[in-house]
Amino acid sequence: MTRLAEQDICYIVERLERYDKILRDKTGGGLMDIAAFAVDAAAADLRAAKAKQKIGIVPVTAGQGIIGGFSDTVRGILAFLGAQVFVTKATDVAGLAEATANGATAVFIADDQTCSLIDLRTGQVADNSLSTGKGFAAALAMQAGSLQGKSVGLLGAGPVGYGAAQALTARGAHVYVYDCQAEPLRKFSSMDGVAVVDSAAAALAQSDYYFEATTASATIQVNDFCATTLVAAPGVPLGVTAEAMKCYGSRVISDTLEIGVATMLAVLLKGKQTT
Ligand code: PYL
């Protein structure tokens, strides 16, 4: 997981309306529709659950500490999606106590390794990495119409890639996964519908669509695109080159936080059965 910096997120809240419209143009649905589709629900069906949840965001100082604007950006995204949400004044343990004292039914907390939205009543945990994989797979499926029988070249075998592989295969896609490290690929080798390949070129060459979940840049170049290529790219930094974005940006879905956080909310709202 790439640790986000203030400059990766400072523009998100003011551009949410515009980003939602971009997603609608690309996929036919906005942020909440994509998140709902990711958990196999309709956005309308999750609406009632929103009124029953109050989310407390607790800033965390552990490790490299607070990211300027992180908590407020998450609050902005969740509020845009219609959730009741607040940021605690206190951090860490005192922040958790403040959240519960103020009636939080769920807490959003992130350190350098883990970012979770936890339902305090059921104990259900929505993990950011898995949710990001799931959410971007849903966006790709909506953009494509269907992933049934399609091949997806997956670059990156970290937790986002793992969540993506689960969601893509559940939607009927064949996944060709590559990572420059052998260790994280181990758990993909036993997954139905997933083939581990030995180069990024091999993953892309045999695929209709691409899923970019690495922490590297320039993994997808302009000459990797053909007439029907679609790309889901949650990796930070963006793996698609600037030149390729200039030519094919309308076929790429990428963001640093929005789809992942929206999908975490959808997991929370749908409840236990979706984890
Ligand atoms: C959750 C994001 C998605 C991508 N990278 C993840 C990240 O940046 N994690 C670190 C989050 C640290 C937050 C900090 C705070 O401000 O509370 N502890």
CSV table of C-alpha atoms and ligand atoms in Angstrom, one decimal:
chain,number,residue,atom,x,y,z
A,1,MET,CA,0.0,0.0,0.0
A,2,THR,CA,1.3,3.4,-0.9
A,3,ARG,CA,1.1,5.9,1.9
A,4,LEU,CA,-0.8,8.9,0.5
A,5,ALA,CA,0.6,12.4,0.8
A,6,GLU,CA,-1.3,15.6,1.3
A,7,GLN,CA,-0.9,16.5,-2.4
A,8,ASP,CA,-2.5,13.2,-3.5
A,9,ILE,CA,-5.7,14.0,-1.7
A,10,CYS,CA,-6.0,17.8,-1.2
A,11,TYR,CA,-8.2,18.3,-4.3
A,12,ILE,CA,-10.6,15.4,-3.8
A,13,VAL,CA,-13.5,17.0,-1.9
A,14,GLU,CA,-13.8,20.0,-4.1
A,15,ARG,CA,-13.8,17.8,-7.2
A,16,LEU,CA,-16.3,15.1,-6.0
A,17,GLU,CA,-19.2,16.4,-8.0
A,18,ARG,CA,-17.1,16.5,-11.2
A,19,TYR,CA,-15.5,13.1,-10.5
A,20,ASP,CA,-19.0,11.6,-9.9
A,21,LYS,CA,-20.1,12.9,-13.3
A,22,ILE,CA,-16.9,11.5,-14.9
A,23,LEU,CA,-17.7,8.1,-13.4
A,24,ARG,CA,-21.3,8.3,-14.7
A,25,ASP,CA,-20.0,9.1,-18.2
A,26,LYS,CA,-17.6,6.2,-18.1
A,27,THR,CA,-19.6,3.5,-16.3
A,28,GLY,CA,-23.2,4.6,-16.3
A,29,GLY,CA,-23.2,5.0,-12.5
A,30,GLY,CA,-21.8,7.4,-9.9
A,31,LEU,CA,-19.6,6.6,-6.9
A,32,MET,CA,-22.4,5.2,-4.8
A,33,ASP,CA,-23.7,3.1,-7.7
A,34,ILE,CA,-20.3,1.6,-8.3
A,35,ALA,CA,-19.8,0.9,-4.5
A,36,ALA,CA,-23.3,-0.7,-4.3
A,37,PHE,CA,-22.6,-2.9,-7.4
A,38,ALA,CA,-19.3,-3.9,-5.8
A,39,VAL,CA,-21.3,-5.5,-2.9
A,40,ASP,CA,-24.0,-6.8,-5.2
A,41,ALA,CA,-26.6,-4.3,-3.9
A,42,ALA,CA,-28.5,-1.5,-5.4
A,43,ALA,CA,-27.7,2.0,-4.2
A,44,ALA,CA,-31.3,2.6,-3.3
A,45,ASP,CA,-31.3,-0.6,-1.1
A,46,LEU,CA,-28.4,0.8,1.0
A,47,ARG,CA,-30.0,4.1,1.5
A,48,ALA,CA,-32.1,3.1,4.6
A,49,ALA,CA,-29.0,1.7,6.3
A,50,LYS,CA,-27.2,5.1,6.0
A,51,ALA,CA,-29.7,6.6,8.5
A,52,LYS,CA,-28.8,4.0,11.1
A,53,GLN,CA,-25.0,4.5,10.9
A,54,LYS,CA,-23.0,7.4,12.4
A,55,ILE,CA,-19.4,7.2,11.5
A,56,GLY,CA,-16.6,8.6,13.6
A,57,ILE,CA,-13.3,9.2,11.8
A,58,VAL,CA,-10.4,9.0,14.3
A,59,PRO,CA,-7.0,10.5,13.2
A,60,VAL,CA,-4.1,8.2,14.1
A,61,THR,CA,-0.6,9.4,15.0
A,62,ALA,CA,1.1,6.0,15.0
A,63,GLY,CA,3.9,5.3,12.6
A,64,GLN,CA,4.5,8.2,10.2
A,65,GLY,CA,1.6,10.0,11.8
A,66,ILE,CA,-1.2,12.2,10.5
A,67,ILE,CA,-1.5,12.9,6.8
A,68,GLY,CA,-2.7,16.5,6.5
A,69,GLY,CA,-6.2,16.6,5.2
A,70,PHE,CA,-6.7,12.8,5.3
A,71,SER,CA,-9.5,12.6,7.9
A,72,ASP,CA,-11.3,15.6,6.4
A,73,THR,CA,-11.1,14.1,2.9
A,74,VAL,CA,-12.5,10.8,4.1
A,75,ARG,CA,-15.3,12.8,5.9
A,76,GLY,CA,-15.9,14.7,2.6
A,77,ILE,CA,-16.2,11.6,0.6
A,78,LEU,CA,-18.5,9.8,3.1
A,79,ALA,CA,-20.7,13.0,3.5
A,80,PHE,CA,-21.0,13.3,-0.3
A,81,LEU,CA,-22.3,9.8,-0.3
A,82,GLY,CA,-25.0,10.7,2.3
A,83,ALA,CA,-23.4,9.2,5.4
A,84,GLN,CA,-23.6,10.8,8.8
A,85,VAL,CA,-20.0,11.4,9.7
A,86,PHE,CA,-17.7,13.4,11.9
A,87,VAL,CA,-14.0,13.7,12.7
A,88,THR,CA,-13.0,13.4,16.3
A,89,LYS,CA,-10.9,16.2,17.9
A,90,ALA,CA,-8.8,13.8,19.8
A,91,THR,CA,-6.5,11.2,18.1
A,92,ASP,CA,-5.8,7.6,18.8
A,93,VAL,CA,-7.4,5.9,21.9
A,94,ALA,CA,-8.9,9.2,23.2
A,95,GLY,CA,-10.3,9.7,19.7
A,96,LEU,CA,-12.0,6.3,19.8
A,97,ALA,CA,-13.5,7.1,23.2
A,98,GLU,CA,-14.7,10.5,21.8
A,99,ALA,CA,-16.3,8.7,18.8
A,100,THR,CA,-18.3,6.4,21.0
A,101,ALA,CA,-19.2,9.1,23.4
A,102,ASN,CA,-20.6,11.0,20.5
A,103,GLY,CA,-22.8,8.1,19.3
A,104,ALA,CA,-20.6,6.6,16.6
A,105,THR,CA,-21.9,3.3,15.4
A,106,ALA,CA,-18.8,2.8,13.3
A,107,VAL,CA,-15.3,4.1,13.3
A,108,PHE,CA,-12.9,4.8,10.4
A,109,ILE,CA,-9.2,4.5,11.4
A,110,ALA,CA,-6.0,4.2,9.4
A,111,ASP,CA,-2.3,3.7,10.2
A,112,ASP,CA,0.5,3.1,7.7
A,113,GLN,CA,-0.5,-0.6,7.1
A,114,THR,CA,-4.2,-0.9,7.6
A,115,CYS,CA,-7.2,1.3,6.9
A,116,SER,CA,-10.5,0.0,8.3
A,117,LEU,CA,-14.1,1.0,8.7
A,118,ILE,CA,-15.4,-1.0,11.7
A,119,ASP,CA,-19.0,-1.5,12.7
A,120,LEU,CA,-19.0,-1.2,16.5
A,121,ARG,CA,-22.3,-3.1,16.8
A,122,THR,CA,-21.5,-6.2,14.7
A,123,GLY,CA,-17.7,-6.2,14.6
A,124,GLN,CA,-17.7,-6.2,10.8
A,125,VAL,CA,-14.5,-4.7,9.3
A,126,ALA,CA,-14.4,-3.2,5.8
A,127,ASP,CA,-10.8,-3.1,4.7
A,128,ASN,CA,-9.6,-0.3,2.4
A,129,SER,CA,-7.3,-2.4,0.2
A,130,LEU,CA,-9.8,-5.2,-0.4
A,131,SER,CA,-12.6,-2.7,-0.9
A,132,THR,CA,-10.5,-0.8,-3.4
A,133,GLY,CA,-9.9,-4.0,-5.4
A,134,LYS,CA,-13.6,-4.8,-5.2
A,135,GLY,CA,-14.8,-1.3,-6.1
A,136,PHE,CA,-12.5,-0.9,-9.1
A,137,ALA,CA,-13.5,-4.4,-10.4
A,138,ALA,CA,-17.1,-3.3,-10.2
A,139,ALA,CA,-16.3,0.0,-12.0
A,140,LEU,CA,-14.5,-2.0,-14.8
A,141,ALA,CA,-17.4,-4.4,-15.1
A,142,MET,CA,-19.9,-1.5,-15.4
A,143,GLN,CA,-17.7,0.2,-18.0
A,144,ALA,CA,-17.3,-3.1,-20.0
A,145,GLY,CA,-21.0,-4.1,-19.7
A,146,SER,CA,-19.9,-7.5,-18.5
A,147,LEU,CA,-16.7,-9.3,-17.6
A,148,GLN,CA,-18.1,-12.8,-18.2
A,149,GLY,CA,-15.5,-14.7,-20.3
A,150,LYS,CA,-13.2,-11.7,-20.6
A,151,SER,CA,-9.6,-11.7,-19.7
A,152,VAL,CA,-8.1,-9.2,-17.3
A,153,GLY,CA,-4.3,-8.6,-17.0
A,154,LEU,CA,-3.7,-7.8,-13.3
A,155,LEU,CA,-0.5,-6.0,-12.4
A,156,GLY,CA,0.2,-6.1,-8.7
A,157,ALA,CA,-0.4,-8.9,-6.2
A,158,GLY,CA,-0.8,-6.9,-3.0
A,159,PRO,CA,-4.0,-6.7,-1.0
A,160,VAL,CA,-5.7,-4.4,-3.6
A,161,GLY,CA,-4.8,-6.9,-6.4
A,162,TYR,CA,-6.0,-9.8,-4.2
A,163,GLY,CA,-9.4,-8.1,-3.7
A,164,ALA,CA,-9.5,-7.4,-7.4
A,165,ALA,CA,-8.8,-11.0,-8.4
A,166,GLN,CA,-11.5,-12.3,-6.1
A,167,ALA,CA,-14.1,-9.8,-7.5
A,168,LEU,CA,-13.0,-10.1,-11.1
A,169,THR,CA,-13.2,-14.0,-11.1
A,170,ALA,CA,-16.6,-13.8,-9.3
A,171,ARG,CA,-17.8,-11.7,-12.2
A,172,GLY,CA,-16.6,-14.5,-14.7
A,173,ALA,CA,-13.3,-13.0,-15.8
A,174,HIS,CA,-10.1,-14.9,-16.4
A,175,VAL,CA,-7.3,-13.1,-14.6
A,176,TYR,CA,-3.6,-13.1,-15.6
A,177,VAL,CA,-1.7,-11.8,-12.7
A,178,TYR,CA,1.9,-10.6,-12.5
A,179,ASP,CA,4.0,-9.1,-9.7
A,180,CYS,CA,7.8,-8.4,-9.7
A,181,GLN,CA,7.9,-10.3,-6.3
A,182,ALA,CA,7.2,-14.0,-6.1
A,183,GLU,CA,6.0,-14.1,-2.5
A,184,PRO,CA,2.7,-12.2,-2.8
A,185,LEU,CA,1.8,-14.3,-5.9
A,186,ARG,CA,1.7,-17.5,-3.9
A,187,LYS,CA,-1.9,-17.1,-2.7
A,188,PHE,CA,-3.1,-16.4,-6.3
A,189,SER,CA,-1.8,-19.7,-7.6
A,190,SER,CA,-4.6,-21.7,-6.0
A,191,MET,CA,-7.4,-19.3,-7.1
A,192,ASP,CA,-9.9,-20.6,-9.6
A,193,GLY,CA,-9.8,-18.5,-12.8
A,194,VAL,CA,-6.4,-17.0,-12.0
A,195,ALA,CA,-3.2,-17.7,-13.9
A,196,VAL,CA,0.1,-16.4,-12.6
A,197,VAL,CA,2.3,-15.2,-15.4
A,198,ASP,CA,6.0,-14.3,-15.5
A,199,SER,CA,6.0,-10.8,-16.9
A,200,ALA,CA,3.8,-7.7,-17.1
A,201,ALA,CA,4.0,-8.1,-20.9
A,202,ALA,CA,2.5,-11.6,-20.6
A,203,ALA,CA,-0.3,-10.4,-18.4
A,204,LEU,CA,-1.2,-7.5,-20.7
A,205,ALA,CA,-0.7,-9.4,-24.0
A,206,GLN,CA,-3.4,-12.0,-23.4
A,207,SER,CA,-5.9,-9.7,-21.9
A,208,ASP,CA,-9.0,-7.7,-23.0
A,209,TYR,CA,-8.8,-5.3,-20.0
A,210,TYR,CA,-6.2,-4.3,-17.5
A,211,PHE,CA,-6.2,-3.8,-13.7
A,212,GLU,CA,-3.2,-1.8,-12.4
A,213,ALA,CA,-2.7,-2.3,-8.7
A,214,THR,CA,1.1,-1.7,-8.4
A,215,THR,CA,3.1,1.0,-6.7
A,216,ALA,CA,5.1,1.6,-9.8
A,217,SER,CA,4.7,4.2,-12.6
A,218,ALA,CA,4.7,3.6,-16.3
A,219,THR,CA,3.6,0.0,-16.2
A,220,ILE,CA,1.0,0.6,-18.9
A,221,GLN,CA,2.2,2.5,-22.0
A,222,VAL,CA,0.4,3.9,-25.0
A,223,ASN,CA,1.2,0.9,-27.2
A,224,ASP,CA,-0.5,-1.4,-24.7
A,225,PHE,CA,-3.8,0.0,-25.7
A,226,CYS,CA,-5.9,-1.4,-28.5
A,227,ALA,CA,-9.3,-0.2,-29.8
A,228,THR,CA,-11.3,-1.9,-26.9
A,229,THR,CA,-8.9,-1.7,-24.0
A,230,LEU,CA,-10.3,-0.5,-20.7
A,231,VAL,CA,-8.2,0.0,-17.6
A,232,ALA,CA,-9.0,0.1,-13.8
A,233,ALA,CA,-6.0,1.8,-12.1
A,234,PRO,CA,-6.2,2.3,-8.4
A,235,GLY,CA,-2.4,2.0,-8.0
A,236,VAL,CA,-0.6,5.0,-6.6
A,237,PRO,CA,1.2,6.5,-8.4
A,238,LEU,CA,-0.8,6.0,-11.5
A,239,GLY,CA,0.7,3.2,-13.6
A,240,VAL,CA,-0.7,4.5,-16.9
A,241,THR,CA,1.8,6.9,-18.5
A,242,ALA,CA,0.9,10.6,-19.1
A,243,GLU,CA,1.1,10.0,-22.9
A,244,ALA,CA,-1.3,7.0,-22.7
A,245,MET,CA,-3.7,9.1,-20.5
A,246,LYS,CA,-3.6,11.8,-23.1
A,247,CYS,CA,-4.7,9.4,-25.8
A,248,TYR,CA,-6.9,7.0,-23.8
A,249,GLY,CA,-7.8,8.7,-20.5
A,250,SER,CA,-11.5,8.3,-21.3
A,251,ARG,CA,-11.0,4.5,-21.0
A,252,VAL,CA,-9.1,4.6,-17.7
A,253,ILE,CA,-10.7,4.8,-14.2
A,254,SER,CA,-8.3,5.9,-11.5
A,255,ASP,CA,-8.4,7.7,-8.2
A,256,THR,CA,-6.5,7.6,-4.9
A,257,LEU,CA,-9.2,7.2,-2.3
A,258,GLU,CA,-12.8,7.8,-3.6
A,259,ILE,CA,-13.9,4.4,-4.9
A,260,GLY,CA,-12.1,2.5,-2.1
A,261,VAL,CA,-13.8,4.6,0.6
A,262,ALA,CA,-17.2,4.4,-1.1
A,263,THR,CA,-16.9,0.6,-1.3
A,264,MET,CA,-15.9,0.5,2.4
A,265,LEU,CA,-19.2,2.3,3.1
A,266,ALA,CA,-21.2,0.0,1.0
A,267,VAL,CA,-19.7,-3.0,2.8
A,268,LEU,CA,-20.6,-1.5,6.1
A,269,LEU,CA,-24.2,-0.7,4.9
A,270,LYS,CA,-24.8,-4.1,3.4
A,271,GLY,CA,-23.8,-5.8,6.6
A,272,LYS,CA,-22.2,-9.0,7.7
A,273,GLN,CA,-23.0,-11.2,4.7
A,274,THR,CA,-20.8,-9.3,2.3
A,275,THR,CA,-17.4,-9.9,4.0
B,1,PYL,C1,-5.9,4.5,3.0
B,1,PYL,C2,-5.0,4.9,1.9
B,1,PYL,C3,-5.3,4.4,0.6
B,1,PYL,C4,-4.0,4.4,-0.1
B,1,PYL,N1,-3.0,4.4,0.8
B,1,PYL,C5,-3.6,4.4,2.1
B,1,PYL,C6,-2.8,5.3,3.1
B,1,PYL,O1,-2.3,6.3,2.7
B,1,PYL,N2,-2.6,4.8,4.3
B,1,PYL,C7,-2.0,5.6,5.4
B,1,PYL,C8,-3.1,6.3,6.1
B,1,PYL,C9,-2.5,7.0,7.3
B,1,PYL,C10,-3.5,8.0,7.9
B,1,PYL,C11,-3.0,8.7,9.2
B,1,PYL,C12,-4.1,9.7,9.6
B,1,PYL,O2,-4.1,10.8,9.2
B,1,PYL,O3,-4.9,9.3,10.5
B,1,PYL,N3,-2.6,7.8,10.2
